[in-house]
Coordinates of C-alpha atoms in Angstrom, one line a residue:
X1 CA 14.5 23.4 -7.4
X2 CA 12.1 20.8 -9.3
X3 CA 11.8 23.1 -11.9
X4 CA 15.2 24.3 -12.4
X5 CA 16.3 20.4 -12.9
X6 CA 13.3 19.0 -14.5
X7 CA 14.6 18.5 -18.2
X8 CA 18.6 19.7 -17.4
X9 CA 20.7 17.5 -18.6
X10 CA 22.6 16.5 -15.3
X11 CA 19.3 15.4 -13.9
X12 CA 19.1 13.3 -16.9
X13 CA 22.2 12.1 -16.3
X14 CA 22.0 11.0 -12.6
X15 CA 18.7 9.3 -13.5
X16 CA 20.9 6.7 -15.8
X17 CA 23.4 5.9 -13.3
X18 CA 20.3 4.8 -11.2
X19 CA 18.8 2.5 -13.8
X20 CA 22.2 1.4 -14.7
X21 CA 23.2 0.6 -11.4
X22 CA 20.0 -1.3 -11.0
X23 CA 20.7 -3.2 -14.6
X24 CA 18.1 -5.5 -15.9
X25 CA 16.4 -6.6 -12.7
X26 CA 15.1 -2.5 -12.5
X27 CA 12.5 -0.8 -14.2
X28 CA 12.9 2.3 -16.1
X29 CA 13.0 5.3 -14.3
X30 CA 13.4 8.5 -16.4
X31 CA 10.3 10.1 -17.3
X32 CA 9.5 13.6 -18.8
X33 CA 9.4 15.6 -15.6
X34 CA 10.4 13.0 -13.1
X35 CA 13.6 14.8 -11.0
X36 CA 16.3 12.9 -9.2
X37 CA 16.3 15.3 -5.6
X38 CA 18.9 12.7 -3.2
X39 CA 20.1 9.4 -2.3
X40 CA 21.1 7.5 0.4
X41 CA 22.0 4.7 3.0
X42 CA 19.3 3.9 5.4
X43 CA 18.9 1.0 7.5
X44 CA 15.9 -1.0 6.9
X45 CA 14.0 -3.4 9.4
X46 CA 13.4 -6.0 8.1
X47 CA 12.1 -9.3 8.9
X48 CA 14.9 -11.7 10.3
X49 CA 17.5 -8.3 11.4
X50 CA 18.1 -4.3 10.2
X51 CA 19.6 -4.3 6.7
X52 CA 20.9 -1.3 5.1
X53 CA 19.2 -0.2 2.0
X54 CA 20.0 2.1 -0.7
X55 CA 17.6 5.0 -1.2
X56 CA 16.4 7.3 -4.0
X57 CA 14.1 10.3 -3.8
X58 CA 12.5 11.8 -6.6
X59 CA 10.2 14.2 -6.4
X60 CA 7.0 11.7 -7.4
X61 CA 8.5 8.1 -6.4
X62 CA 10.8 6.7 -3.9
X63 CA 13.1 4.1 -5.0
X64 CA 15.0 1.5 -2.7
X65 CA 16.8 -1.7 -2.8
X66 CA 19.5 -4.1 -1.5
X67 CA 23.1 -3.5 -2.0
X68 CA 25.1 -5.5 -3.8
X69 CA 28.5 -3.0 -4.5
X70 CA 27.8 0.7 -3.3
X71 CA 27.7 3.1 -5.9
X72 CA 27.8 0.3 -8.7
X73 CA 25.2 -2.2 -8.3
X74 CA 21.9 -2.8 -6.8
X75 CA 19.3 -5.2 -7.0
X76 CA 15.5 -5.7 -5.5
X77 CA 14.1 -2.8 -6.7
X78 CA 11.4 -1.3 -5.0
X79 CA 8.7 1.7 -6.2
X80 CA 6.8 3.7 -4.0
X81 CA 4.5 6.3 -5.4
X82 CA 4.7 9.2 -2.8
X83 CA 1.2 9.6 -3.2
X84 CA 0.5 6.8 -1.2
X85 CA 3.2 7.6 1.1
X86 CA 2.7 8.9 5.1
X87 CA 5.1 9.2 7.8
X88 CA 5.9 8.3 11.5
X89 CA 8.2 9.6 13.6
X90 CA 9.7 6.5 16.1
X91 CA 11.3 6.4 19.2
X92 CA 14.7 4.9 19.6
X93 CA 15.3 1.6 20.8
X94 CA 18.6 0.1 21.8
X95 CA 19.5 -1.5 18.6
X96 CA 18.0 1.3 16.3
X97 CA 18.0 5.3 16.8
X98 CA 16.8 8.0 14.7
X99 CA 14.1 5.8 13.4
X100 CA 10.6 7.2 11.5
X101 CA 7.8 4.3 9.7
X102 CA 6.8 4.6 6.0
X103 CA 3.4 4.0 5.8
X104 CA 1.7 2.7 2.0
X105 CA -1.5 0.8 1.9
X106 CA 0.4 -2.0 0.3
X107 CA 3.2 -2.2 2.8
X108 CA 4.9 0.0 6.1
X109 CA 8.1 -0.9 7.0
X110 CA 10.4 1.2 9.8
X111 CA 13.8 2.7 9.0
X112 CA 16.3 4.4 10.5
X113 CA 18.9 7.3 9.5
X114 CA 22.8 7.2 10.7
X115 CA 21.6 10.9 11.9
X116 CA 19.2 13.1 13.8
X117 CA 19.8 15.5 10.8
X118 CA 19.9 13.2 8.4
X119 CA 16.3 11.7 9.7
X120 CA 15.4 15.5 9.7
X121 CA 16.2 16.0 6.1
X122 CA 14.8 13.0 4.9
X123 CA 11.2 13.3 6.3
X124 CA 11.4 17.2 5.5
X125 CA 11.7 16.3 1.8
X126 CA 9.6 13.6 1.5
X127 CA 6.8 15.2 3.2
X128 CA 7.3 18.3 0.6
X129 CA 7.1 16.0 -2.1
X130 CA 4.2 14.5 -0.8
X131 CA 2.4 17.4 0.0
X132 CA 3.1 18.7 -3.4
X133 CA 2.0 15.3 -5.2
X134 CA -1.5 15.9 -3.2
X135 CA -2.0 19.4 -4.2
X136 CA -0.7 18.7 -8.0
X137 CA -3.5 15.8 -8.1
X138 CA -6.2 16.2 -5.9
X139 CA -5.9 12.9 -3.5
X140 CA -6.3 12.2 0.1
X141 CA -3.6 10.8 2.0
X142 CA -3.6 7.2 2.5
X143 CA -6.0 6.4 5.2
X144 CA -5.5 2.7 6.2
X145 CA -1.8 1.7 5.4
X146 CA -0.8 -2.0 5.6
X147 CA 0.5 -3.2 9.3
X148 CA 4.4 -3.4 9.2
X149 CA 5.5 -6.3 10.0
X150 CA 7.1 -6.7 13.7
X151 CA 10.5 -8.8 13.4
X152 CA 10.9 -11.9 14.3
X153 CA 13.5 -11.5 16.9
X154 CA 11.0 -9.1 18.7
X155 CA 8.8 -12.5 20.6
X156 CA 10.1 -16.1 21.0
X157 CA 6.6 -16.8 21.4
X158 CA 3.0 -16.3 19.8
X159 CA 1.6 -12.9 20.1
X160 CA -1.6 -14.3 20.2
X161 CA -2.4 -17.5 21.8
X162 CA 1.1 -16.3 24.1
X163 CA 2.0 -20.3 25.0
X164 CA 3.6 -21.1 21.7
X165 CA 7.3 -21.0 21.7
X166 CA 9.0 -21.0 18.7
X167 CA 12.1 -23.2 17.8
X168 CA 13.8 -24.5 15.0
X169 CA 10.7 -27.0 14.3
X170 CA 8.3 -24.3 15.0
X171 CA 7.8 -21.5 12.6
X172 CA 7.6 -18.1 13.2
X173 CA 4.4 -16.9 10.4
X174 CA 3.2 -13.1 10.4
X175 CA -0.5 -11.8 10.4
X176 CA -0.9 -9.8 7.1
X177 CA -3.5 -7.9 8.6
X178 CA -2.2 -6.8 12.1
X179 CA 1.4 -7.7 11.4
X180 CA 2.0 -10.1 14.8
X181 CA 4.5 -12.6 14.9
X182 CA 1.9 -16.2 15.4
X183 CA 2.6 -19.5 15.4
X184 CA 1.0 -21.9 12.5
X185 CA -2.2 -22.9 15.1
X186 CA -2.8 -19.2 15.3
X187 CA -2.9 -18.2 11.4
X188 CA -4.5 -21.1 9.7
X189 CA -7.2 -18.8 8.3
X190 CA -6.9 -17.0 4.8
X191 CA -9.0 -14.0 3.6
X192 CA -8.7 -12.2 0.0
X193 CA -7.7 -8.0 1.2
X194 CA -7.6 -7.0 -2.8
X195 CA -6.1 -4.0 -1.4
X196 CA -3.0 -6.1 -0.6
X197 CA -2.7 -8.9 -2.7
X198 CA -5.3 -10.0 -5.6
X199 CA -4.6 -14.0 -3.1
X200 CA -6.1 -14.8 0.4
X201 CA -3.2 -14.1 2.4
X202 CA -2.5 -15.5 5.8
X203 CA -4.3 -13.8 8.7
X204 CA -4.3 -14.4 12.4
X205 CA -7.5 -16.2 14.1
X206 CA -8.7 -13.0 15.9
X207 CA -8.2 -10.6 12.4
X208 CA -9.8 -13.5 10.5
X209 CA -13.2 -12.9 12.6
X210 CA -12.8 -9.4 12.9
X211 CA -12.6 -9.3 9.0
X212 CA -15.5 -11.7 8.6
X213 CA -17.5 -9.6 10.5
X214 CA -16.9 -6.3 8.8
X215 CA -17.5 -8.5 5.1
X216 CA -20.7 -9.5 7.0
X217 CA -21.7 -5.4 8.0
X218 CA -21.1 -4.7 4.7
X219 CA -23.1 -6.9 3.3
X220 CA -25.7 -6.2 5.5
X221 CA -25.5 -2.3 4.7
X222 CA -25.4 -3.2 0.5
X223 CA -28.7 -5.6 1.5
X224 CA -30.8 -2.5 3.3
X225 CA -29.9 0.1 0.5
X226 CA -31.4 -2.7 -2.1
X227 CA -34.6 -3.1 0.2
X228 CA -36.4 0.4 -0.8
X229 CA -35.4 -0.6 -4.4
X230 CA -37.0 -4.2 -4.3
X231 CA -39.8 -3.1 -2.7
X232 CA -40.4 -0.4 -5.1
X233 CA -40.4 -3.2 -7.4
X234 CA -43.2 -5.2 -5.9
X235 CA -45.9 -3.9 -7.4
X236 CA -45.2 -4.2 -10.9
X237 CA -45.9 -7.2 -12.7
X238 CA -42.7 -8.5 -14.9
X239 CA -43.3 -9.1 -18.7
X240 CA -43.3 -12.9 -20.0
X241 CA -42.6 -11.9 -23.2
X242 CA -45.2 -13.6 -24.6
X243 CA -48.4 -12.5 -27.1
X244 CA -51.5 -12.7 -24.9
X245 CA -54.6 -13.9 -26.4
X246 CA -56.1 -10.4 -26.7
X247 CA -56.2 -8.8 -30.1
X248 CA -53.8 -6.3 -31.2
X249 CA -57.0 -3.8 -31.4
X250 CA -58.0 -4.7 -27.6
X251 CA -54.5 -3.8 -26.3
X252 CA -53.9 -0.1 -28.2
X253 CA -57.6 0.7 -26.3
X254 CA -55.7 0.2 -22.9
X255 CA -53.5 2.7 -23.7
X256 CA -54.5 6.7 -24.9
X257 CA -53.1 7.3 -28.4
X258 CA -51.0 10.6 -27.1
X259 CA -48.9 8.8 -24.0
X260 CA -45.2 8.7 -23.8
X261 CA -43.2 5.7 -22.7
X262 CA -40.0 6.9 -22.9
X263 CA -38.5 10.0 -21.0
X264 CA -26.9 9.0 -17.4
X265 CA 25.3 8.4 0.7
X266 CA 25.1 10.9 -1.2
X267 CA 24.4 14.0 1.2
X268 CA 21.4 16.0 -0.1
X269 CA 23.8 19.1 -0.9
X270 CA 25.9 17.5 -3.6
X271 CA 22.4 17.3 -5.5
X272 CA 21.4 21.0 -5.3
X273 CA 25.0 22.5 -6.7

């Protein structure tokens, strides 16, 4: 089906209602190859309550942002590259059913279809897509995606220190590490994740040591591969650079004349017709 739309003019088409709908605050989306497969309405979970989100798969990227008029005009643009993209099926909960996580080592958030179906259609074509992307170009899956973040409506106290309560006057913060709802006593610390943020971001106190202490093992491991290196190293005496005060004659006798020094909403069936 990729194939069969890939440079049609109708893909084209439905690529440019995207952007347009999207108007200057998007990025471009039509590339040579790139292939518009479905849209829809899914309800995202976000931090302060579920907000529905428009969606847009195409077969290398997926495309989201916040409604402003369905169908006309969009805003917050989000890329994914499905590269980086796994999945989670979720149970229901009593405010949200049909619910799956998308996982990305930059950010995982949950959402949730208006559907069984439609939650079963919607991780059957991403995952084809991604499994497609991986065979296309050779990459693992992601391995360690970011925590999502747990909403604030979830606790009215600390996940961590569990005796804060939070009010009007006390602020709810999030761990960008392990994604817990902590009060300000709790996530003083900061710590630069480059795979997150090129910033020290905020961190709870117990991910703070737990992160010092893997910087520490790793530094440890780089310092014992260097050892056989420097020791190796030992028994060579560095050159100052500097003329001795033997003559030029005394020096070439060290050496024999022959040596060598130098040797690296849009149901998925209106797309397909």
């Amino acid at each position: 089906m990729v194939d069969h739309l890939a440079n049609t003019e109708i893909n084209s088409q439905r690529i440019a209602a995207v952007e347009n709908c999207f108007g200057a605050s998007g990025q471009p989306l039509a590339l040579p190859g790139r292939v518009l497969l479905g849209e829809g309405i899914l309800t995202k979970e976000c931090r302060k309550k579920p907000k529905p989100r428009i969606f847009f798969l195409f077969n290398d990227i997926l495309v989201y942002g916040s409604i402003i008029i369905n169908k006309r005009k969009y805003n917050s643009q989000h890329i994914i590259p499905l590269e980086d993209v796994t999945l989670e099926t979720l149970p229901d909960t009593l405010q949200m059913k049909n619910r799956w996580m998308i996982k990305t080592s930059k950010k995982s958030f949950v959402v949730s279809a208006a559907s069984l179906t439609e939650r079963k259609e919607w991780i059957s074509h991403l995952e084809e897509c991604i499994k497609h992307l991986l065979t296309k170009t050779g990459r693992q899956p992601c391995r360690e995606p970011a925590a999502p973040w747990i909403p604030d409506k979830a606790t009215d106290i600390c996940m961590r220190c569990t005796h804060t309560k939070f009010s009007t006057l006390t602020r709810r913060h999030h761990c960008r590490k392990c994604g817990f709802v902590v009060c300000a006593d709790c996530s003083r610390q900061r710590f630069l994740m480059p795979r997150l943020s090129p910033k020290p971001l905020r961190v709870c106190n117990l991910c703070y040591r737990q992160l010092l202490a893997e910087k520490k093992k790793e530094a440890e491991a780089d310092r014992r591969q260097a050892e056989p290196l420097r020791s190796a190293a030992q028994g060579y005496e560095p050159s100052s650079g500097d003329d001795s005060d033997k003559s030029d004659d005394e020096k070439a006798e060290q050496w024999p004349a022959d040596t060598e020094f130098y040797t690296s909403e849009v149901s998925w069936s209106s797309f397909h017709s």
